PDB file of C-alpha atoms in Angstrom:
ATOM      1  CA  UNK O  18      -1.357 -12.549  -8.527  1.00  0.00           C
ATOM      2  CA  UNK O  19      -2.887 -10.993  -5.520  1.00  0.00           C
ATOM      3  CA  UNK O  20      -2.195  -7.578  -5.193  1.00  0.00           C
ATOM      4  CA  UNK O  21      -4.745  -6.809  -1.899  1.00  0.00           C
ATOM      5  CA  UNK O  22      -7.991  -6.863  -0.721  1.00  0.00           C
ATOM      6  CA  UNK O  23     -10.662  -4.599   0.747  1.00  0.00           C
ATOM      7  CA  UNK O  24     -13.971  -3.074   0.772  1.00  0.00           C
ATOM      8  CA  UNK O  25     -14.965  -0.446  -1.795  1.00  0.00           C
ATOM      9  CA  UNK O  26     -16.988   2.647  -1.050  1.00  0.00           C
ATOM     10  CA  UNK O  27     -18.381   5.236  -2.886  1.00  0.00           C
ATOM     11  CA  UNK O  28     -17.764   8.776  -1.534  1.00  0.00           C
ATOM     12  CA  UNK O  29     -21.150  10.457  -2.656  1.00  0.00           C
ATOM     13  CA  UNK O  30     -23.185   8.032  -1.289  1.00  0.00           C
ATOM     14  CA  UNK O  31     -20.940   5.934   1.608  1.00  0.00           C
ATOM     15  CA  UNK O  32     -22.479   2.724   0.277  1.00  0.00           C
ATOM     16  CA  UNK O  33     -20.528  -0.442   0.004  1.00  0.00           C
ATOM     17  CA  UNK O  34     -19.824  -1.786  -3.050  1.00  0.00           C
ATOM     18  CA  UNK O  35     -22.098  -5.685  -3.016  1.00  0.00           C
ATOM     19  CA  UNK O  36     -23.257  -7.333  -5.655  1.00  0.00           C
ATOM     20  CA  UNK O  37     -26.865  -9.884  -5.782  1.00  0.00           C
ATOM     21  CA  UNK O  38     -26.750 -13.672  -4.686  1.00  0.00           C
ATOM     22  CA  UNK O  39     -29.334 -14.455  -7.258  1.00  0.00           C
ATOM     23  CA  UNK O  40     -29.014 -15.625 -10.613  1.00  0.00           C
ATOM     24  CA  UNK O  41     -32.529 -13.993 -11.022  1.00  0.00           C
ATOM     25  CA  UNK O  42     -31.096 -10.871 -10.632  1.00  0.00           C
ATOM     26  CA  UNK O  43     -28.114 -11.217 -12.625  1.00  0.00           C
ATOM     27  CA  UNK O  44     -25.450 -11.293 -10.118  1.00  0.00           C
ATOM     28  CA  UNK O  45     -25.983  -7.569 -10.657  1.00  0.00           C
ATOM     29  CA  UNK O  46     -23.351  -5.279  -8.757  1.00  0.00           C
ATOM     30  CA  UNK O  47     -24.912  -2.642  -6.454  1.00  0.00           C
ATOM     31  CA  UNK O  48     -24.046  -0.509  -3.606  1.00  0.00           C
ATOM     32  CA  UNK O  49     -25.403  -1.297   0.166  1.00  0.00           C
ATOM     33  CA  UNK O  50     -24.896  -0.233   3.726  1.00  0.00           C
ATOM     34  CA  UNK O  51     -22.658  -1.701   5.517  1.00  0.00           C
ATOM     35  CA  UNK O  52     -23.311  -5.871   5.617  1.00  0.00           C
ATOM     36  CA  UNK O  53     -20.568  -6.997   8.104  1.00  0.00           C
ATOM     37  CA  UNK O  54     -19.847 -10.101   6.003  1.00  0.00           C
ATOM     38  CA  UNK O  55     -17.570 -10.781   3.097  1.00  0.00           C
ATOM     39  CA  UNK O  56     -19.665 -10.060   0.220  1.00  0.00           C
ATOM     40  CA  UNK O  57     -18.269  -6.649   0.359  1.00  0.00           C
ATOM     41  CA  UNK O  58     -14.791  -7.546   0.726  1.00  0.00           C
ATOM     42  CA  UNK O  59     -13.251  -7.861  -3.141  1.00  0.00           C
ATOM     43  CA  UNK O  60      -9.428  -9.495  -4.047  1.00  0.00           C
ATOM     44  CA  UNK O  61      -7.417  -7.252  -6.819  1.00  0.00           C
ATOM     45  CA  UNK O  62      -5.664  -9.152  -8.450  1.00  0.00           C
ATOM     46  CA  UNK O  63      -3.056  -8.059 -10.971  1.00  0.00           C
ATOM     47  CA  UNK O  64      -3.436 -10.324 -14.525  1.00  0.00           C
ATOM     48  CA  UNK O  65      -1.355  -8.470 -17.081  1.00  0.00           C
ATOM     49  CA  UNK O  66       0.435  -5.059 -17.910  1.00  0.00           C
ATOM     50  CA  UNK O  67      -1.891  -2.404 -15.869  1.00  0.00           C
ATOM     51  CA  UNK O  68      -4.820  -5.050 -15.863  1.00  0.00           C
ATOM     52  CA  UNK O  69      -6.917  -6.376 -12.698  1.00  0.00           C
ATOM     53  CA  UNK O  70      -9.578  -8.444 -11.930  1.00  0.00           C
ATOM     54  CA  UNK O  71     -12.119  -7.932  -9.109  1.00  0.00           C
ATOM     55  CA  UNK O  72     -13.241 -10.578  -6.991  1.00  0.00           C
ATOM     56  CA  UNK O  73     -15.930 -10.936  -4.175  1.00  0.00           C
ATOM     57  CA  UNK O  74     -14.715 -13.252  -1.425  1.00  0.00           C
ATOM     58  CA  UNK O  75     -18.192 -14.293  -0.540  1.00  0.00           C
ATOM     59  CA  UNK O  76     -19.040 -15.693  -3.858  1.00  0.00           C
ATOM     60  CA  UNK O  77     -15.223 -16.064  -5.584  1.00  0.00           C
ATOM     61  CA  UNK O  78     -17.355 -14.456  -8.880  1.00  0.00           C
ATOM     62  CA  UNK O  79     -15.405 -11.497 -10.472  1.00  0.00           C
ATOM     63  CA  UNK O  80     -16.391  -8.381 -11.714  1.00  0.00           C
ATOM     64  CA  UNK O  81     -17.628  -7.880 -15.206  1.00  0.00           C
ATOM     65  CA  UNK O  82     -19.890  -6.301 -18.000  1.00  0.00           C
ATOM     66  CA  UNK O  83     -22.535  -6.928 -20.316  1.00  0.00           C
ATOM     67  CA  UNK O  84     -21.400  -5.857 -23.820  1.00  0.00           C
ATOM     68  CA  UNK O  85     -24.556  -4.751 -25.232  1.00  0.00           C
ATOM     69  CA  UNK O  86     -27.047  -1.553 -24.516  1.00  0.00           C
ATOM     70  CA  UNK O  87     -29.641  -4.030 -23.940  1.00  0.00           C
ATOM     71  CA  UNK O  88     -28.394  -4.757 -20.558  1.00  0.00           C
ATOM     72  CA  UNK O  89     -27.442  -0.897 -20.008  1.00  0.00           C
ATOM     73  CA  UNK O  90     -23.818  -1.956 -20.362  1.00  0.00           C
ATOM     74  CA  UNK O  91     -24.434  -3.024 -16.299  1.00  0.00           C
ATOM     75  CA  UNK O  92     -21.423  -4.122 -14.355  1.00  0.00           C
ATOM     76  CA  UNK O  93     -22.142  -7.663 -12.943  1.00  0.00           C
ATOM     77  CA  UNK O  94     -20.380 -10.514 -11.734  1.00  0.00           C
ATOM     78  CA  UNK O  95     -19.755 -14.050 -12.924  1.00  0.00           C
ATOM     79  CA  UNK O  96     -17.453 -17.215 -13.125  1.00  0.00           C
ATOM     80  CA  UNK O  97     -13.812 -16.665 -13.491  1.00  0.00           C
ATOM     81  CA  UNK O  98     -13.633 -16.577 -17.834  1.00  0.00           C
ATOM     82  CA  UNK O  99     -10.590 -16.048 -19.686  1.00  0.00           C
ATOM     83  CA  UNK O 100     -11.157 -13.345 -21.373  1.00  0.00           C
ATOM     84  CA  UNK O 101     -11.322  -9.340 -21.166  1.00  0.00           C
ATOM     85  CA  UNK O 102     -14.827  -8.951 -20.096  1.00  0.00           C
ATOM     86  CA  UNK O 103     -13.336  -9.624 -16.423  1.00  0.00           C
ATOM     87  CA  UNK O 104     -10.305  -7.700 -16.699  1.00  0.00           C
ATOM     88  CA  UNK O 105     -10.097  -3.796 -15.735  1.00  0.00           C
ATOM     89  CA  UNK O 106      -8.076  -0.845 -15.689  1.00  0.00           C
ATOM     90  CA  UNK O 107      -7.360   0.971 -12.640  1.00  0.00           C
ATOM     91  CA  UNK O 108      -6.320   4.810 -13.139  1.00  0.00           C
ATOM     92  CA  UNK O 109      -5.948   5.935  -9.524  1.00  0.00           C
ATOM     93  CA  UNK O 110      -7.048   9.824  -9.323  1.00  0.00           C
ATOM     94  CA  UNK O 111      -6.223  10.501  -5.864  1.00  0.00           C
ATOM     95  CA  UNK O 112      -4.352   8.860  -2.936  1.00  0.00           C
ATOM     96  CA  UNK O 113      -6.224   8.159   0.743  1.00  0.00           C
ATOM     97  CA  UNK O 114      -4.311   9.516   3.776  1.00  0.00           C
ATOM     98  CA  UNK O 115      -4.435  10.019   7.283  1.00  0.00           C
ATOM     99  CA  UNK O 116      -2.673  13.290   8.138  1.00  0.00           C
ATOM    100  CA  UNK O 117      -0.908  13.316  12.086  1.00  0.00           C
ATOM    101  CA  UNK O 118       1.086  15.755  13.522  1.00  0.00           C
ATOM    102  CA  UNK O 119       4.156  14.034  14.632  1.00  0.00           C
ATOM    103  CA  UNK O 120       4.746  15.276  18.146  1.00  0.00           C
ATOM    104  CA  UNK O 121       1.187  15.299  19.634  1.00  0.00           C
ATOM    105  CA  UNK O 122       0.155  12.288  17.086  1.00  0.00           C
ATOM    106  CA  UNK O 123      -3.147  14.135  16.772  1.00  0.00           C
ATOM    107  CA  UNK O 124      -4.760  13.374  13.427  1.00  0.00           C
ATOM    108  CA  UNK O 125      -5.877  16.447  10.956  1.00  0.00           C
ATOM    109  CA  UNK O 126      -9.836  16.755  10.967  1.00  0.00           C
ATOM    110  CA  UNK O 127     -12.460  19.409  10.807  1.00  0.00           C
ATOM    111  CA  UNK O 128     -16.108  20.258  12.014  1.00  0.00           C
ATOM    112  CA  UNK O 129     -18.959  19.079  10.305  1.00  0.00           C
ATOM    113  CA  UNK O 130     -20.825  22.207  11.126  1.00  0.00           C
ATOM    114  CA  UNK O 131     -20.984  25.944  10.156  1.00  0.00           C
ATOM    115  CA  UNK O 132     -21.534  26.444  13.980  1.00  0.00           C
ATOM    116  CA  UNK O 133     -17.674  25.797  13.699  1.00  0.00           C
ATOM    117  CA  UNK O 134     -16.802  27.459  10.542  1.00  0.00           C
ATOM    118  CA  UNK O 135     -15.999  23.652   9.342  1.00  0.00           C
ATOM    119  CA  UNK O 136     -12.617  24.436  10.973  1.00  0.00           C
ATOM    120  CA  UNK O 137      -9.440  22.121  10.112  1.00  0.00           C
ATOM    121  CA  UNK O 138      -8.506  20.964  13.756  1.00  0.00           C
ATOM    122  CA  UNK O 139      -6.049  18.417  14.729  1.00  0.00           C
ATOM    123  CA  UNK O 140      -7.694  15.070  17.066  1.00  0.00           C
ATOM    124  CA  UNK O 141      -6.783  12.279  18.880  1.00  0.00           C
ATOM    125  CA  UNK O 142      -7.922   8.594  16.668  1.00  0.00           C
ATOM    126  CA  UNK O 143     -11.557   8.950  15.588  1.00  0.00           C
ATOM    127  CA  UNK O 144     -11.634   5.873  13.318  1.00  0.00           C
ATOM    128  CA  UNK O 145     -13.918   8.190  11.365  1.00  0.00           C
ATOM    129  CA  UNK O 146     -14.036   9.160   7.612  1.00  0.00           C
ATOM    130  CA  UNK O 147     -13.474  12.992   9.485  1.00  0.00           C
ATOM    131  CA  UNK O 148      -9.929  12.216   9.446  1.00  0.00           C
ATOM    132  CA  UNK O 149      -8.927  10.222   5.854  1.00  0.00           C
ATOM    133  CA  UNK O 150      -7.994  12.722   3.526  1.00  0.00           C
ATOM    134  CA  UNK O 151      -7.664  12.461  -0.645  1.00  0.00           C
ATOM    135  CA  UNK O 152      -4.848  14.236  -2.388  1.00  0.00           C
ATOM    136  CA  UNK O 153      -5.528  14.611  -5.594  1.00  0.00           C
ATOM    137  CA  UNK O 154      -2.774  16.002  -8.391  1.00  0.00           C
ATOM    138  CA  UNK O 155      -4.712  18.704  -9.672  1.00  0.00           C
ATOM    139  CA  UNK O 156      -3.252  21.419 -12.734  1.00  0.00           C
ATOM    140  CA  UNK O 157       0.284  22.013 -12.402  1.00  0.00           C
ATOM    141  CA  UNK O 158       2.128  21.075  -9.843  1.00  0.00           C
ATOM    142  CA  UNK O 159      -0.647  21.875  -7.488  1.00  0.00           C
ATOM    143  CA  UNK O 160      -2.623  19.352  -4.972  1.00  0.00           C
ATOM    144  CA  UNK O 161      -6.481  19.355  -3.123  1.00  0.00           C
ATOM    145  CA  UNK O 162      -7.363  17.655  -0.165  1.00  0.00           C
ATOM    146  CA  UNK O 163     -10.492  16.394   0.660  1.00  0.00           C
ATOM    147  CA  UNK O 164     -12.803  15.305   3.226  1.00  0.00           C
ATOM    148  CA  UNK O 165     -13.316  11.885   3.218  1.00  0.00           C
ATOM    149  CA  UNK O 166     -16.098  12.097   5.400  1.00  0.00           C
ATOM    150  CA  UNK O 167     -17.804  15.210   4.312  1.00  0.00           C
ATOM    151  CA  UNK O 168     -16.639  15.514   0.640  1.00  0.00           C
ATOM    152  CA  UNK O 169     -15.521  18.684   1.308  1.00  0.00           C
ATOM    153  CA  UNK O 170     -11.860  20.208   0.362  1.00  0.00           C
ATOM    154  CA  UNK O 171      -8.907  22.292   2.441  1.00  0.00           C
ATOM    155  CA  UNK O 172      -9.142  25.730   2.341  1.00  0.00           C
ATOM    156  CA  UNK O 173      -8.168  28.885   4.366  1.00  0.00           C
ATOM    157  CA  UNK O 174      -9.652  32.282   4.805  1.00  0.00           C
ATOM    158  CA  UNK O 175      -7.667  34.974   2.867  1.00  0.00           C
ATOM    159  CA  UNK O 176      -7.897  37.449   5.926  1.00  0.00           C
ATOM    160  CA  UNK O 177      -6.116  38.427   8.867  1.00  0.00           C
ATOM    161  CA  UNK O 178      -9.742  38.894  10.626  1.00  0.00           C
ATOM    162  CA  UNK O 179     -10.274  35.095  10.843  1.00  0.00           C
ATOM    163  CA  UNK O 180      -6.582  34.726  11.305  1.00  0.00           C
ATOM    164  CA  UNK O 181      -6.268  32.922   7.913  1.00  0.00           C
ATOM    165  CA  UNK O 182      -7.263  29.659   9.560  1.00  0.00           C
ATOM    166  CA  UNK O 183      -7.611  27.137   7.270  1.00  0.00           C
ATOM    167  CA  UNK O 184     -11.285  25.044   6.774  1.00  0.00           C
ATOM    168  CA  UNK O 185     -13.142  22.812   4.482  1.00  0.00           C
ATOM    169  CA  UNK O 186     -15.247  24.188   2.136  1.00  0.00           C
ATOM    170  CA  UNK O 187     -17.368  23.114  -1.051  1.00  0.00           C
ATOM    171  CA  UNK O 188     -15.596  22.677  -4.367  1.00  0.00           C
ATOM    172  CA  UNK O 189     -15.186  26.303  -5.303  1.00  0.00           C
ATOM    173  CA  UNK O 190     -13.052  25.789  -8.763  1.00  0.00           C
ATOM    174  CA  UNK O 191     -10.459  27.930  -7.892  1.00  0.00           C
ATOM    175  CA  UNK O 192      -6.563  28.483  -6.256  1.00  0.00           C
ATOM    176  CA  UNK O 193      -7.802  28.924  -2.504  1.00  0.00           C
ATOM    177  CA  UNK O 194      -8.465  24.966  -2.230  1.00  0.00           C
ATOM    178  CA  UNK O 195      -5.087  23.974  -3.975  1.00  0.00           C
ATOM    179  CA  UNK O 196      -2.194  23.530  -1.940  1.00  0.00           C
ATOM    180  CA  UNK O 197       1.607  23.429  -2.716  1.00  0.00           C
ATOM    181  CA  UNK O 198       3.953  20.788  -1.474  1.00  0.00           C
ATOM    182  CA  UNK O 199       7.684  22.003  -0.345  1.00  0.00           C
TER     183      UNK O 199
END
């Protein structure tokens, strides 16, 4: 059964997940700018205990795998087959959020340059990656936050000087970007 549809994106690149028209080239998956059309708009739908498939509305093929190293193990997609090679597991690793302060309804962003010390500020709608956050469970009972649109994660200075005003920084592998929820 249908469980949802959308688009999928990766975060290091911003490229749409698409996949080739063309027998010719395999009905290979790939990434692309933004199309504007369905073939980047994919159906999950749930077929058994934690198990989806992945289908692309343009073409109604699903996502699936070569088996072998001779075809790089590349993810493709094909016919709707009744078996495993079309069926995936989905382990989510963080959650996608848009963060608003309730009585301004201004959304949490931040700057995009060092001009601005990449400071956390709050806006009105962008309908910009600058305000979708992912909250990740990290060790413990700890979260991060990150910058969809930059890839970068919520922090705060550790001094009274800069007020201890919080900002996105690069991953720096330690407590400053993880956060506790109350």
């Amino acid at each position: 059964r249908s469980v949802g549809g959308g688009i999928l994106r990766q975060l290091g690149n911003r490229r749409f997940v698409d996949a080739h028209d063309s027998e010719a080239k395999d009905f290979a998956m790939v990434t692309r700018t933004a199309q504007g059309n369905d073939s980047q708009v994919w159906d999950l739908s749930l077929v058994g205990t934690d198990a989806f498939t992945l289908q692309q509305k343009s073409s109604g093929r699903l996502a699936d795998a070569h088996e072998d190293s001779a075809h790089d193990f590349g993810v493709v997609t094909r016919n709707a087959q009744d078996n495993d090679s079309q069926r995936w597991l989905i382990t989510p690793v963080g959650v996608l959020f848009r963060m608003y302060q309730k009585s301004a309804r201004r959304f949490m962003d931040a700057h995009l340059d060092d001009a601005h010390d990449y400071a956390v500020v709050s806006r009105d709608p962008q309908e910009s990656d600058t305000q979708h956050w992912i909250v990740t469970a990290d060790a413990g009972d700890s979260f991060t936050l990150r910058q969809l649109g930059s890839g970068r994660f919520l922090d705060a200075h550790e001094s009274s000087e800069q007020d201890y005003g919080a900002a996105t920084r690069p991953a720096q592998g330690n407590d400053s970007q993880r956060w506790l929820l109350e």
